CSV table of C-alpha atoms in Angstrom, one decimal:
chain,number,residue,atom,x,y,z
A,46,MET,CA,-0.4,0.1,0.0
A,47,HIS,CA,1.5,3.2,-1.1
A,48,TYR,CA,0.4,6.4,1.3
A,49,ILE,CA,0.2,9.8,1.1
A,50,THR,CA,0.4,11.8,5.0
A,51,PRO,CA,-0.3,14.9,3.7
A,52,ASP,CA,-3.2,13.4,1.9
A,53,LEU,CA,-4.5,11.6,4.7
A,54,CYS,CA,-3.5,14.9,7.2
A,55,ASP,CA,-6.0,16.8,5.3
A,56,ALA,CA,-9.0,13.6,5.4
A,57,TYR,CA,-8.4,13.3,9.0
A,58,PRO,CA,-7.6,16.2,11.0
A,59,GLU,CA,-9.7,15.3,14.0
A,60,LEU,CA,-7.0,11.9,14.1
A,61,VAL,CA,-4.4,12.4,13.2
A,62,GLN,CA,-1.3,14.4,15.0
A,63,VAL,CA,2.7,15.2,13.5
A,64,VAL,CA,5.3,13.8,14.4
A,65,GLU,CA,8.3,17.3,14.6
A,66,PRO,CA,10.3,16.4,11.7
A,67,MET,CA,13.8,15.2,12.3
A,68,PHE,CA,13.9,11.9,10.2
A,69,ALA,CA,15.0,10.9,6.8
A,70,ASN,CA,13.7,8.2,4.5
A,71,TYR,CA,16.8,5.7,3.9
A,72,GLY,CA,14.2,2.7,3.1
A,73,GLY,CA,13.5,0.5,-0.2
A,74,ARG,CA,9.6,1.7,1.2
A,75,ASP,CA,9.6,5.4,0.1
A,76,SER,CA,6.4,5.1,1.8
A,77,PHE,CA,4.3,2.5,4.8
A,78,GLY,CA,1.9,2.5,7.3
A,79,GLY,CA,0.9,0.1,9.8
A,80,GLN,CA,0.0,-0.9,13.2
A,81,ILE,CA,2.7,0.4,16.3
A,82,VAL,CA,4.8,-2.3,18.3
A,83,THR,CA,7.1,-0.2,19.8
A,84,ILE,CA,10.3,-0.5,21.9
A,85,LYS,CA,11.9,1.4,23.7
A,86,CYS,CA,16.0,1.2,24.5
A,87,HIS,CA,19.5,3.1,24.6
A,88,GLU,CA,22.2,2.2,22.0
A,89,ASP,CA,21.6,-1.3,22.5
A,90,ASN,CA,19.5,-3.3,20.1
A,91,SER,CA,18.6,-7.4,21.3
A,92,LEU,CA,15.1,-6.4,20.7
A,93,VAL,CA,14.7,-4.9,17.9
A,94,LYS,CA,17.2,-8.3,16.7
A,95,GLU,CA,14.3,-10.4,18.3
A,96,GLN,CA,10.3,-8.7,17.1
A,97,VAL,CA,12.5,-8.3,13.4
A,98,ASP,CA,12.4,-12.5,13.7
A,99,GLN,CA,9.3,-12.3,14.5
A,100,PRO,CA,6.1,-11.8,11.6
A,101,GLY,CA,4.8,-8.3,10.9
A,102,GLN,CA,2.6,-9.0,8.5
A,103,GLY,CA,0.9,-4.9,8.6
A,104,ARG,CA,2.6,-3.9,11.4
A,105,VAL,CA,5.7,-1.4,11.8
A,106,LEU,CA,8.4,-1.4,15.0
A,107,VAL,CA,9.0,2.1,16.4
A,108,VAL,CA,12.2,1.9,17.8
A,109,ASP,CA,12.9,4.6,20.7
A,110,GLY,CA,16.5,4.8,21.5
A,111,GLY,CA,16.2,7.9,23.2
A,112,GLY,CA,17.6,10.4,20.3
A,113,SER,CA,21.5,8.5,20.8
A,114,LEU,CA,24.1,9.2,18.3
A,115,ARG,CA,26.4,7.7,19.2
A,116,ARG,CA,24.7,3.9,17.5
A,117,ALA,CA,23.3,1.9,15.1
A,118,LEU,CA,20.1,0.7,16.2
A,119,LEU,CA,19.3,-1.2,12.6
A,120,GLY,CA,22.0,-2.2,9.7
A,121,ASP,CA,21.6,-4.4,7.2
A,122,MET,CA,21.2,-7.6,8.7
A,123,LEU,CA,18.5,-7.1,10.5
A,124,ALA,CA,16.5,-4.8,7.8
A,125,GLU,CA,16.8,-7.4,5.8
A,126,LYS,CA,15.4,-10.2,8.5
A,127,ALA,CA,12.0,-7.7,8.9
A,128,ALA,CA,11.4,-7.5,5.2
A,129,LYS,CA,11.7,-11.7,5.1
A,130,ASN,CA,8.9,-11.8,7.6
A,131,GLY,CA,7.2,-9.1,6.4
A,132,TRP,CA,7.3,-5.9,7.7
A,133,GLU,CA,6.7,-2.5,6.5
A,134,GLY,CA,8.6,-0.1,7.8
A,135,ILE,CA,11.0,0.3,10.8
A,136,VAL,CA,10.9,4.2,12.6
A,137,VAL,CA,13.9,4.7,14.9
A,138,TYR,CA,14.4,7.7,17.1
A,139,GLY,CA,18.3,7.3,16.4
A,140,CYS,CA,20.5,5.9,14.2
A,141,ILE,CA,21.2,3.4,11.7
A,142,ARG,CA,24.4,2.1,9.6
A,143,ASP,CA,24.6,-0.5,5.7
A,144,VAL,CA,22.7,3.1,4.5
A,145,ASP,CA,22.9,2.1,0.9
A,146,VAL,CA,21.9,-1.0,1.2
A,147,ILE,CA,18.9,-0.4,3.6
A,148,ALA,CA,18.7,1.4,0.7
A,149,GLN,CA,18.2,-1.4,-1.3
A,150,THR,CA,16.1,-3.4,1.3
A,151,HIS,CA,12.3,-3.9,0.8
A,152,LEU,CA,11.7,-1.9,4.2
A,153,GLY,CA,9.9,1.3,5.4
A,154,VAL,CA,12.6,3.2,7.5
A,155,GLN,CA,13.1,6.3,8.5
A,156,ALA,CA,15.7,7.3,11.6
A,157,ILE,CA,17.2,11.0,12.6
A,158,GLY,CA,20.8,9.6,11.0
A,159,SER,CA,23.5,7.8,10.7
A,160,HIS,CA,26.0,5.7,12.6
A,161,PRO,CA,28.6,3.2,11.8
A,162,MET,CA,29.0,1.9,14.6
A,163,LYS,CA,26.8,-1.2,15.9
A,164,THR,CA,25.2,-1.2,19.7
A,165,ASP,CA,26.2,-3.7,22.6
A,166,LYS,CA,23.5,-6.5,23.5
A,167,ARG,CA,22.4,-7.0,26.3
A,168,GLY,CA,19.3,-7.5,27.0
A,169,ILE,CA,18.2,-4.4,28.0
A,170,GLY,CA,14.8,-2.6,27.0
A,171,ASP,CA,11.5,-2.9,26.9
A,172,LEU,CA,8.8,-3.9,24.5
A,173,ASN,CA,5.2,-2.6,23.6
A,174,VAL,CA,5.3,0.6,26.1
A,175,ALA,CA,4.6,4.4,25.1
A,176,VAL,CA,7.0,5.9,23.9
A,177,THR,CA,7.4,9.3,23.3
A,178,PHE,CA,9.2,11.5,21.0
A,179,GLY,CA,9.1,14.0,18.1
A,180,GLY,CA,6.2,16.0,20.1
A,181,VAL,CA,3.6,12.8,19.3
A,182,THR,CA,3.6,9.7,21.7
A,183,PHE,CA,3.4,6.4,20.1
A,184,ARG,CA,1.4,3.7,21.9
A,185,PRO,CA,1.4,-0.8,20.9
A,186,GLY,CA,-1.8,-0.8,18.7
A,187,ASP,CA,-2.4,2.5,17.3
A,188,TYR,CA,-1.1,3.1,13.9
A,189,VAL,CA,2.4,5.3,11.9
A,190,TYR,CA,2.1,6.3,8.5
A,191,ALA,CA,6.1,7.4,7.0
A,192,ASP,CA,7.0,9.3,3.2
A,193,ASN,CA,9.2,11.9,2.3
A,194,ASN,CA,6.8,14.3,4.2
A,195,GLY,CA,7.2,12.4,6.7
A,196,ILE,CA,6.0,11.0,9.6
A,197,ILE,CA,2.0,10.8,11.1
A,198,VAL,CA,0.6,8.3,13.9
A,199,ALA,CA,-4.2,7.6,14.7
A,200,PRO,CA,-5.0,5.6,17.2
A,201,GLN,CA,-7.5,4.1,14.3
A,202,ALA,CA,-5.9,2.5,10.5
A,203,LEU,CA,-6.4,5.0,7.9
A,204,SER,CA,-7.5,4.0,4.3
A,205,MET,CA,-6.2,6.5,1.7
A,206,PRO,CA,-9.1,8.9,0.6
A,207,GLU,CA,-9.9,8.7,-3.6
């Protein structure tokens, strides 16, 4: 499905919240959306690795990395695994790496930057808790939509207007 966030904002102004502009599109899909699964972690992508191993059809992984610019929470191997397992996309409030490979992967990926250093794996983080960044709270079960215009969140699934 192809989503156009300005059209969704126009059609559902009372439902959508717009994330502050700070994200760049890195994935092979420039538009994506789905039901939110959240991870809150800091410079440890153990939970990201666990989640991309799960079936992701219709879902988007929202990773609150605290905005850290010191480590990459997603790389090419995890992005490829997410795409293989049907995830619609991943939003990372933090950095990713392997951006050239991720750009060729059939997965939506938005992040605030790139960094070549991987994280430590300490098994620390929280799964499916409400996370807040960019002026918006992402709740598990809500919906997120992203394209080159930005990222929006809604409490229910939205359909593209005709």
